[in-house]
Tab-separated table of C-alpha atoms in Angstrom:
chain	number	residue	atom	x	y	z
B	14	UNK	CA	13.300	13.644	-23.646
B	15	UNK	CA	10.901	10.527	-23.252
B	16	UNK	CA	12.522	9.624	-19.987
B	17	UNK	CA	12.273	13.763	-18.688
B	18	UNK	CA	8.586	14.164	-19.003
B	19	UNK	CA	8.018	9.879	-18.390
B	20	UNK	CA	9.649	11.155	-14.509
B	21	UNK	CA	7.755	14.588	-14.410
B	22	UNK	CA	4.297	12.050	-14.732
B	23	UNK	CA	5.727	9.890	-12.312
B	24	UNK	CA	6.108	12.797	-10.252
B	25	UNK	CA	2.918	13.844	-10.758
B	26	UNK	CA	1.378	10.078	-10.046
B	27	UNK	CA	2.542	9.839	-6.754
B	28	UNK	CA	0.271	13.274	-5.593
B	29	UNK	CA	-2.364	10.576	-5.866
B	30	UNK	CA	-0.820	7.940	-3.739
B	31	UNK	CA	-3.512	7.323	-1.066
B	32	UNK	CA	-6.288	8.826	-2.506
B	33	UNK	CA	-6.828	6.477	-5.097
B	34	UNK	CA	-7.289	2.979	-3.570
B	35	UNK	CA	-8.252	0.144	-4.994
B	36	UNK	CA	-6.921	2.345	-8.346
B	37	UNK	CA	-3.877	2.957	-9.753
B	38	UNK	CA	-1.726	6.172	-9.088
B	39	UNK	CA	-1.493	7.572	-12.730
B	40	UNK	CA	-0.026	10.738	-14.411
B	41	UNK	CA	0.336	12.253	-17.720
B	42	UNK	CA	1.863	14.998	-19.053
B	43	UNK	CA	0.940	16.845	-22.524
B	44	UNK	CA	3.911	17.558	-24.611
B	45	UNK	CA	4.005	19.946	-27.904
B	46	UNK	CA	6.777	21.723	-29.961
B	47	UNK	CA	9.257	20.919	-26.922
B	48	UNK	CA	6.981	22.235	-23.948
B	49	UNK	CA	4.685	21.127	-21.484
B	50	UNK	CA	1.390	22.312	-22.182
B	51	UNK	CA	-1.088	20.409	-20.190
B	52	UNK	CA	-0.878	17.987	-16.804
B	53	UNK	CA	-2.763	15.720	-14.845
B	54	UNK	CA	-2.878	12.898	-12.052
B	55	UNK	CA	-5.652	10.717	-10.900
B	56	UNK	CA	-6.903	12.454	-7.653
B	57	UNK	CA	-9.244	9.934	-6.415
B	58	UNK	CA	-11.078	6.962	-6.411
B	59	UNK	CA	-14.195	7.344	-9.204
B	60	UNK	CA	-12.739	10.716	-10.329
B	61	UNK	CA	-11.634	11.545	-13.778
B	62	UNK	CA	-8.366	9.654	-14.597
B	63	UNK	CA	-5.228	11.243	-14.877
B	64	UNK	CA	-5.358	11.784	-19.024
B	65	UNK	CA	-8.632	13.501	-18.800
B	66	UNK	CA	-7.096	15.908	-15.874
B	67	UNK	CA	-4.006	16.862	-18.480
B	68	UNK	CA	-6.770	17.336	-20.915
B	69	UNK	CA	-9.015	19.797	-18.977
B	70	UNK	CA	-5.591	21.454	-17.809
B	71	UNK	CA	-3.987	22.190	-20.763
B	72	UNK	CA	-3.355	25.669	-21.992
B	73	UNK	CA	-3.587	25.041	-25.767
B	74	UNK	CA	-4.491	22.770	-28.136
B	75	UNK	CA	-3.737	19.291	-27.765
B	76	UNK	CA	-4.025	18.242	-31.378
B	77	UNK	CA	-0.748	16.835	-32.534
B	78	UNK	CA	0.575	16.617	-29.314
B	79	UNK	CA	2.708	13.551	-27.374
B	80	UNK	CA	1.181	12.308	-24.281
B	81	UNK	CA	3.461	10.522	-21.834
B	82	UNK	CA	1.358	8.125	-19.273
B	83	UNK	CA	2.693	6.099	-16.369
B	84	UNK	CA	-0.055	3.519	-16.840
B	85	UNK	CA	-1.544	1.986	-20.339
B	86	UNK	CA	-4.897	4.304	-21.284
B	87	UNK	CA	-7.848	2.422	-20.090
B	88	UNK	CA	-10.615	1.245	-23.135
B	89	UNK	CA	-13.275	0.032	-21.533
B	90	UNK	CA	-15.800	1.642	-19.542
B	91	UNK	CA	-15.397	1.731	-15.424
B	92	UNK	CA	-16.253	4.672	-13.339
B	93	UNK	CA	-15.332	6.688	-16.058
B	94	UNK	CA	-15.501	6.746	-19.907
B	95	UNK	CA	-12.475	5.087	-21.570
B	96	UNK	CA	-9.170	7.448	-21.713
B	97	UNK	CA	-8.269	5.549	-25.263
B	98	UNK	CA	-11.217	6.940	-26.541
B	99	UNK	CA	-10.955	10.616	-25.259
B	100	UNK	CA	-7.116	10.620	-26.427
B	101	UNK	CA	-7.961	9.403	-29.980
B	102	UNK	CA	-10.888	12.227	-30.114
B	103	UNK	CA	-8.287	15.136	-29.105
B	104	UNK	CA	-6.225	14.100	-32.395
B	105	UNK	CA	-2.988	13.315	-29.853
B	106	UNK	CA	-0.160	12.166	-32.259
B	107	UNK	CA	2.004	10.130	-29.746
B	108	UNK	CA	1.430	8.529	-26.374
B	109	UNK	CA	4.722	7.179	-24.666
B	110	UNK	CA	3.411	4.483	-22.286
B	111	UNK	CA	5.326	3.015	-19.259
B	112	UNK	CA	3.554	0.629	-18.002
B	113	UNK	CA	1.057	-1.987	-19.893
B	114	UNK	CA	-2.158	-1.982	-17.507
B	115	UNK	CA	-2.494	-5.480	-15.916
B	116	UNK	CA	-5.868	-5.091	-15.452
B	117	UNK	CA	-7.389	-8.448	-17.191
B	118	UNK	CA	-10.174	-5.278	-19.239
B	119	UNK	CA	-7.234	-3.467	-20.376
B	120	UNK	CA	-4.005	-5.416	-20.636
B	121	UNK	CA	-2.677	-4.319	-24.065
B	122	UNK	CA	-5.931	-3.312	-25.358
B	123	UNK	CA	-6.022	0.466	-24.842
B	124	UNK	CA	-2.364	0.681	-26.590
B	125	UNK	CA	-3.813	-1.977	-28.776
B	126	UNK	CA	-6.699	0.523	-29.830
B	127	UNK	CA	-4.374	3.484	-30.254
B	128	UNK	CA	-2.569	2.579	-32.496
B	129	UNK	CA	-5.084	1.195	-34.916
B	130	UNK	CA	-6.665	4.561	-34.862
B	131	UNK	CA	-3.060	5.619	-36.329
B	132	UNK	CA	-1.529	6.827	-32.800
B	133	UNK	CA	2.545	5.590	-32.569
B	134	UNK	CA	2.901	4.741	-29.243
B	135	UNK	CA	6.315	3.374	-27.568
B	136	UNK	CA	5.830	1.806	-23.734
B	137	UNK	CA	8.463	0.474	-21.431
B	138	UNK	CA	9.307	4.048	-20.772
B	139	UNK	CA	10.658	3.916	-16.874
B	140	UNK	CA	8.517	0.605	-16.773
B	141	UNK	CA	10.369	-0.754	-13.553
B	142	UNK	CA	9.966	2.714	-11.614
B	143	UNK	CA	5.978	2.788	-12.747
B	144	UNK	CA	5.786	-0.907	-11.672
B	145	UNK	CA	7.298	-0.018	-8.302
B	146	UNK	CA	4.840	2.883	-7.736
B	147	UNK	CA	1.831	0.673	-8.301
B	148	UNK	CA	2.797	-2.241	-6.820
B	149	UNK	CA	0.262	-2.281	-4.539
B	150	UNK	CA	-2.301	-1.828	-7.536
B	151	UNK	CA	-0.870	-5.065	-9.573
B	152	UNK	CA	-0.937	-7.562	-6.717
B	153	UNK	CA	-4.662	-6.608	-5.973
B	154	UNK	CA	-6.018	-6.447	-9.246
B	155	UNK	CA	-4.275	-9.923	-10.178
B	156	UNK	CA	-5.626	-11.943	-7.141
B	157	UNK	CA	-7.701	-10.179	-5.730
B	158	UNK	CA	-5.628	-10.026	-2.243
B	159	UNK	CA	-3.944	-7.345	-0.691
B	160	UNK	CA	-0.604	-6.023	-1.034
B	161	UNK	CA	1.197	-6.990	2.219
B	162	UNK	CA	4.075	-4.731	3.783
B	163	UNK	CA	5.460	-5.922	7.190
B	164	UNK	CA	6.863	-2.849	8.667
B	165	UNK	CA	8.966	-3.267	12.412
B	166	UNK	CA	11.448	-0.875	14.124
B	167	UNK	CA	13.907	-2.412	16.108
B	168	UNK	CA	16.994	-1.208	17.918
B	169	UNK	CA	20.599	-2.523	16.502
B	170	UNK	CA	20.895	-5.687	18.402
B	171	UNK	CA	17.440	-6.532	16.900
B	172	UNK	CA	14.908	-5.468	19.582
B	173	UNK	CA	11.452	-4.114	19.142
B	174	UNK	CA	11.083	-3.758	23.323
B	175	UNK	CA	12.891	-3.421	26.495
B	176	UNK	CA	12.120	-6.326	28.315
B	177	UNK	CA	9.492	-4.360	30.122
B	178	UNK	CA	7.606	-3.926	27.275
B	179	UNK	CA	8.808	-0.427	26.429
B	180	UNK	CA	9.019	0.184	23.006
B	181	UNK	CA	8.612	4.298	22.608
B	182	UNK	CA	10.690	5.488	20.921
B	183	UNK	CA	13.064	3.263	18.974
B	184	UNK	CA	13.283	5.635	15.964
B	185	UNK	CA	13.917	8.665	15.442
B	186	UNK	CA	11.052	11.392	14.846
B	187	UNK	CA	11.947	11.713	10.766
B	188	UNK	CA	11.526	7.529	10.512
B	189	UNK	CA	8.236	8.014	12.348
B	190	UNK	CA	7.025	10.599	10.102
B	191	UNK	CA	7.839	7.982	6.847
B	192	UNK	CA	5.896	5.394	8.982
B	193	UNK	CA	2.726	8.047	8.766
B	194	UNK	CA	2.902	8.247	5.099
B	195	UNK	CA	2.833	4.816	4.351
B	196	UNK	CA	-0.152	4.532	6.230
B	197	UNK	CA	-1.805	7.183	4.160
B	198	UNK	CA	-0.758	5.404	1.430
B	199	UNK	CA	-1.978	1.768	2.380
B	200	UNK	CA	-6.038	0.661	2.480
B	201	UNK	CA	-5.297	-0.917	5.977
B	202	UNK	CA	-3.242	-1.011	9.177
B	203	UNK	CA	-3.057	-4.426	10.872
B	204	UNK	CA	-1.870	-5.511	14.336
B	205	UNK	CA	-2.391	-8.086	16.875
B	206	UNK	CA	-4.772	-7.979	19.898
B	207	UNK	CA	-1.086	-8.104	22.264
B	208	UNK	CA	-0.165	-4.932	20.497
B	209	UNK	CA	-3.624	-3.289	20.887
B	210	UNK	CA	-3.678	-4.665	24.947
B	211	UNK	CA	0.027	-3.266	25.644
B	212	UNK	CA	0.505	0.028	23.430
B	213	UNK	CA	-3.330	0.849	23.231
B	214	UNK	CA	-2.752	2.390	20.252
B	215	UNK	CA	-5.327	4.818	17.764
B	216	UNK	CA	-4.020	3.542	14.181
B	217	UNK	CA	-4.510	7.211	12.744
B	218	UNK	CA	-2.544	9.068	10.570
B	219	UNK	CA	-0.836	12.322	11.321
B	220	UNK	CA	1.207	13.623	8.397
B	221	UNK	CA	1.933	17.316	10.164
B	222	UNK	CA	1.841	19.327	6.546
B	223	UNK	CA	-1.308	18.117	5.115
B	224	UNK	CA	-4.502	16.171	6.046
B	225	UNK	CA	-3.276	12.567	6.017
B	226	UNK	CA	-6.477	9.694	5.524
B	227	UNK	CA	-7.121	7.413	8.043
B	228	UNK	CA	-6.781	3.604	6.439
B	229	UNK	CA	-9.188	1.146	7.906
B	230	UNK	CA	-7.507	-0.966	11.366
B	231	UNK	CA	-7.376	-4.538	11.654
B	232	UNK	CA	-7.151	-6.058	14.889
B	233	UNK	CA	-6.283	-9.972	14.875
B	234	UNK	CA	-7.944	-11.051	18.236
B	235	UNK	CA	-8.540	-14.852	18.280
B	236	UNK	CA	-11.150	-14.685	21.005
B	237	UNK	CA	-12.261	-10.838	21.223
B	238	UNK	CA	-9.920	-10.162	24.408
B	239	UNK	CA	-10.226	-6.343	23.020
B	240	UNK	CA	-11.591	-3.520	25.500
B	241	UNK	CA	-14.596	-1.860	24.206
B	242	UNK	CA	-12.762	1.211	25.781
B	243	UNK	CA	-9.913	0.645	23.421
B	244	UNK	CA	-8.692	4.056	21.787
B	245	UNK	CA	-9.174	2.949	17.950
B	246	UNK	CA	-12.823	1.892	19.204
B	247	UNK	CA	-13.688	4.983	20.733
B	248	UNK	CA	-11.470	8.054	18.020
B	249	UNK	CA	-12.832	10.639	15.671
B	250	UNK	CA	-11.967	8.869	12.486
B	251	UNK	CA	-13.295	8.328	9.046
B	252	UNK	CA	-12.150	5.112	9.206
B	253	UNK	CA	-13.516	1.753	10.123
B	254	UNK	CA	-12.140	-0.687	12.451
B	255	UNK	CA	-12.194	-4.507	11.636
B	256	UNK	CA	-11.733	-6.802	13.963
B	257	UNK	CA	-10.717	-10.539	13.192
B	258	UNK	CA	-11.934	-13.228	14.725
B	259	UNK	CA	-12.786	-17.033	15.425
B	260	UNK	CA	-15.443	-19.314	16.842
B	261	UNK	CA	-13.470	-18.914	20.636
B	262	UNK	CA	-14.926	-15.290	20.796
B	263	UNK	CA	-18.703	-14.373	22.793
B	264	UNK	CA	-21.750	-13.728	20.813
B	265	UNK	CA	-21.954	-11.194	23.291
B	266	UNK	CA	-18.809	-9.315	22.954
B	267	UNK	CA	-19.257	-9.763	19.232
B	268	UNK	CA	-22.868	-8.198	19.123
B	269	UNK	CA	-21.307	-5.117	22.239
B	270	UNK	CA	-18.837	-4.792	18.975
B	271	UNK	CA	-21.233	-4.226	16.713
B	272	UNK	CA	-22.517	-1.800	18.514
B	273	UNK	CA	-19.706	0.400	18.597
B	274	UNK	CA	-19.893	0.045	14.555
B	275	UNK	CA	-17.025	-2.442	14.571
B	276	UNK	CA	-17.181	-4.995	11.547
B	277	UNK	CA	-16.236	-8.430	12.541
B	278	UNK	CA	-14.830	-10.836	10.240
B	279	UNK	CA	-14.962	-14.587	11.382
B	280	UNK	CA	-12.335	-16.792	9.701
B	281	UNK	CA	-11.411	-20.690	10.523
B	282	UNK	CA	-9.343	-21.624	13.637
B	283	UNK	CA	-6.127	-22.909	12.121
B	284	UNK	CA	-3.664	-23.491	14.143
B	285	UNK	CA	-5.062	-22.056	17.455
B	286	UNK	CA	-5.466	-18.550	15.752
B	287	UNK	CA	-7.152	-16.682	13.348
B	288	UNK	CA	-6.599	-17.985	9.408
B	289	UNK	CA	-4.825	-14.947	7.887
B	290	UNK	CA	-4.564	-16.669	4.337
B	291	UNK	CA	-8.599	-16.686	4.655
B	292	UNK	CA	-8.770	-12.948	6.086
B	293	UNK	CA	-6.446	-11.831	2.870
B	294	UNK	CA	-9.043	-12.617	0.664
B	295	UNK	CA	-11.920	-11.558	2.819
B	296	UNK	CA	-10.588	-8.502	2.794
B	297	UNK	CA	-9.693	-8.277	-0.884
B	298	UNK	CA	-13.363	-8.923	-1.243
B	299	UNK	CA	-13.797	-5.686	0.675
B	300	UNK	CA	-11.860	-3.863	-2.146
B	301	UNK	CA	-8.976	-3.392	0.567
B	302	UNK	CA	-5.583	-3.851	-1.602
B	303	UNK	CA	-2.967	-3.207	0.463
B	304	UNK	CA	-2.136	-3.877	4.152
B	305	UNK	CA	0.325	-2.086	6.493
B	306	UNK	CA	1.522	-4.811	9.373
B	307	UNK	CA	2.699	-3.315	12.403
B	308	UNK	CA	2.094	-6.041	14.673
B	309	UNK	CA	4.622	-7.732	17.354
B	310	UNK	CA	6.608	-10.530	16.670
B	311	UNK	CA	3.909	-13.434	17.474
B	312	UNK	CA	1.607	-12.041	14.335
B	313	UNK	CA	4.928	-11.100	11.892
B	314	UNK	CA	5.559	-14.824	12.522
B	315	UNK	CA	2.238	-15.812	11.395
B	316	UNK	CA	2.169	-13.831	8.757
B	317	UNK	CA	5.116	-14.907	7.455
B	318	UNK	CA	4.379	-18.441	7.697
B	319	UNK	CA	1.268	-18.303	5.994
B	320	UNK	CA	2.632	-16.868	3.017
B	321	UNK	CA	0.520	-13.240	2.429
B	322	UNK	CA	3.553	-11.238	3.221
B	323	UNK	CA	4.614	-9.112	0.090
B	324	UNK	CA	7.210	-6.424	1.439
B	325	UNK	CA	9.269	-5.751	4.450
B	326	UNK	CA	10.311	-2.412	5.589
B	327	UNK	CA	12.168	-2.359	8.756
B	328	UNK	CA	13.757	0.201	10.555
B	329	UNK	CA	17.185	-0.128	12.570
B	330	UNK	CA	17.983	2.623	15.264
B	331	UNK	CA	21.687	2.823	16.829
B	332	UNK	CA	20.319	1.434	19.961
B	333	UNK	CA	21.528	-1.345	22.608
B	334	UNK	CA	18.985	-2.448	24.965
B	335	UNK	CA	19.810	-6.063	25.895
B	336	UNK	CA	17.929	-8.298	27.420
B	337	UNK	CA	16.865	-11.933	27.336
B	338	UNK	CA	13.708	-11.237	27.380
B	339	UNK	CA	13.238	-8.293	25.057
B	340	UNK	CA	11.337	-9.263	21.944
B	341	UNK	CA	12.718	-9.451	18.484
B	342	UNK	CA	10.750	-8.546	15.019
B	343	UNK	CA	10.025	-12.015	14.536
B	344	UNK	CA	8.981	-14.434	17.078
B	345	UNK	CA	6.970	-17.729	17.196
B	346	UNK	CA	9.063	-21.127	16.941
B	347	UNK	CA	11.446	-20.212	14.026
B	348	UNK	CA	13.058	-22.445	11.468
B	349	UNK	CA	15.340	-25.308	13.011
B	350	UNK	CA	18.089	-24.584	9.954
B	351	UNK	CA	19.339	-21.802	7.895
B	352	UNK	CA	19.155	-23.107	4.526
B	353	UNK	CA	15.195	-22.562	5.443
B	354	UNK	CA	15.207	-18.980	6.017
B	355	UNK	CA	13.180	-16.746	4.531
B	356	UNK	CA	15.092	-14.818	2.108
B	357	UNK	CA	14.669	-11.561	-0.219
B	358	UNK	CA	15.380	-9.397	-2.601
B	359	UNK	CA	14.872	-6.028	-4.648
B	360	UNK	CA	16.628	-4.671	-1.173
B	361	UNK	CA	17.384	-0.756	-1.042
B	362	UNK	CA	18.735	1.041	2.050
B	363	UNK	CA	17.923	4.543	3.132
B	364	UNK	CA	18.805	6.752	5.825
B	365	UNK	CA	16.615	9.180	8.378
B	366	UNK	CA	19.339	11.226	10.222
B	367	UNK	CA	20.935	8.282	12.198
B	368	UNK	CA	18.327	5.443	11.659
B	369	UNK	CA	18.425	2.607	8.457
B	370	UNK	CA	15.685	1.556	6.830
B	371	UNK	CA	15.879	-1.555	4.893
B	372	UNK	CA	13.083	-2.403	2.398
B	373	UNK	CA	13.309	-5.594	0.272
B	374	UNK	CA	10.793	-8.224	-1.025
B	375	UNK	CA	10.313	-11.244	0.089
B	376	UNK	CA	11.507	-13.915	-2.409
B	377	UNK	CA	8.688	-16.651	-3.527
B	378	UNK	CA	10.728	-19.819	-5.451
């Protein structure tokens, strides 16, 4: 029974995927005499959490009740009052936990608190599937730096273009829609300045059944070679547009930025481009925790080589294009022997209609 309602909050959590940044998706479900009587998810950012949304939901009393939680109930005060506190008050019995929060203000201390006010609680309940749903939320909120997916499409002899350039479409329409919902799901969509000066592209998202949110875009343009009429610069979006940037770039293409409300951040010139390791936290400082790569293969090598990449999702289509000259997911200089690839692991396999998707985690020794 633990791990049927533990999957019906997990459920629940994900309706706040998106919506929630820099949070964590959370859900609970209220449980009494063998029925649901009360659920909740964490909506938004600054809203009530998702304990307090099964409280003001439920259809009966909650006194003596089991709560089951996908994330440890906060005790300390943030945007909202702690949950600990509002559980304890509502005379819950049992809270079955599934992940401990590793927030450094919580981090045992809200199951800690329950259970010297008398509450049993058991956690570990589905712990690896609530881990993998907030996985963006861990890595930000222990360093400070965003989550990192590198997402590429390529055709099956491993091509991202033609060797014209032409890269629409390589998937299928089904992968494509997948692509949109991990943008709504990320803080930020990155790409390179060769992406934005071939595909001209607007970063948005279009989800088709619901209003989809916009992340932030981040272009990486060494020396500002971007066109102020550039579609992400001139779109109806709620979103912001970042551009990053070195020394090599104008003051006065900076400041003609600016004025099209573009935020520019300046990092180091390392290695004759920008320093992403330096833009990782300089946008984790921006409260950005989670950063959606779909960039060519010049900036997926970069990224790769400086370390900040987290996830890979890539997409194979049953495609032959050929070509010498047609680009590959990963470009740049490459290692000289295989015992120094880059390996990884954690790898699942799915399928949209004909195309594979591959997504795996890049293993750090």
């Amino acid at each position: 029974m633990d791990v049927k309602y533990m999957r019906r909050a997990l459920e629940l959590a994900e309706e706040g995927s998106g919506f929630t940044n820099p949070n964590p998706v959370v859900g609970a479900v209220i449980v009494k005499e063998g029925k649901i009587i009360g659920e909740g998810y964490h909506k938004a950012y600054g809203s009530h959490h998702a304990e307090i949304n099964a409280f003001n939901n439920a259809k009966e009393d909650v006194k003596g009740a089991t709560m089951y939680v996908t994330l440890e109930p906060c005790s300390h005060f943030g945007k909202t009052p702690p949950c600990a506190n509002a559980i304890i008050e509502k005379g819950i019995q049992k809270v079955v936990v599934a992940l401990q929060d590793p927030n450094p203000q919580v981090e045992g201390k809200g199951i800690k608190l329950l259970r010297e006010n008398g509450i049993e609680v058991v956690d570990g309940v589905l712990e690896k599937e609530s881990r993998k749903l907030n996985e963006i939320f861990i890595k930000y909120i222990t360093t400070n730096e965003p989550f990192l997916i590198l997402k590429t499409a390529m055709t099956l002899d491993g091509k991202i273009s033609t060797y014209t350039g032409d890269s629409k479409w390589i998937t299928n329409e089904k992968s494509r829609e997948y692509v949109h919902k991990l943008r709504h799901r990320v803080a930020a969509i990155m790409v390179g300045i060769s992406t934005v000066l071939q595909d001209n592209p607007y970063l948005n998202t279009r989800l088709g059944d619901r209003e989809g949110r916009d992340a932030t875009r981040i272009i990486v343009d060494t020396s500002a070679r971007i066109s102020l009429g550039a579609n992400m610069l001139n779109m109806k979006s709620s979103a912001k547009t970042i551009i990053a940037t070195t020394e090599l770039a104008s003051k006065q293409k900076l400041q003609e930025l600016k004025n099209k409300g573009v935020e520019i951040i300046m990092t180091p010139f390392v290695n004759d481009q920008v320093d992403l390791k330096y833009l990782m936290k300089a946008l984790g400082e921006r409260k950005i925790d989670s950063v959606l790569l779909e960039g060519g293969s010049e900036i997926n090598y970069s990224a790769i080589e400086a370390d900040i990449v987290d996830k890979m999702i890539a997409f194979i289509a049953p495609k032959l294009i050929g070509g010498r000259a047609a680009k590959t997911p990963v470009g740049g200089l490459g290692r000289a022997l295989m015992k120094d690839a880059v390996t990884m692991n954690e790898i699942e396999v799915h399928r949209f209609d004909n195309d594979i998707m591959i997504e795996a985690y890049l293993r750090r020794e």
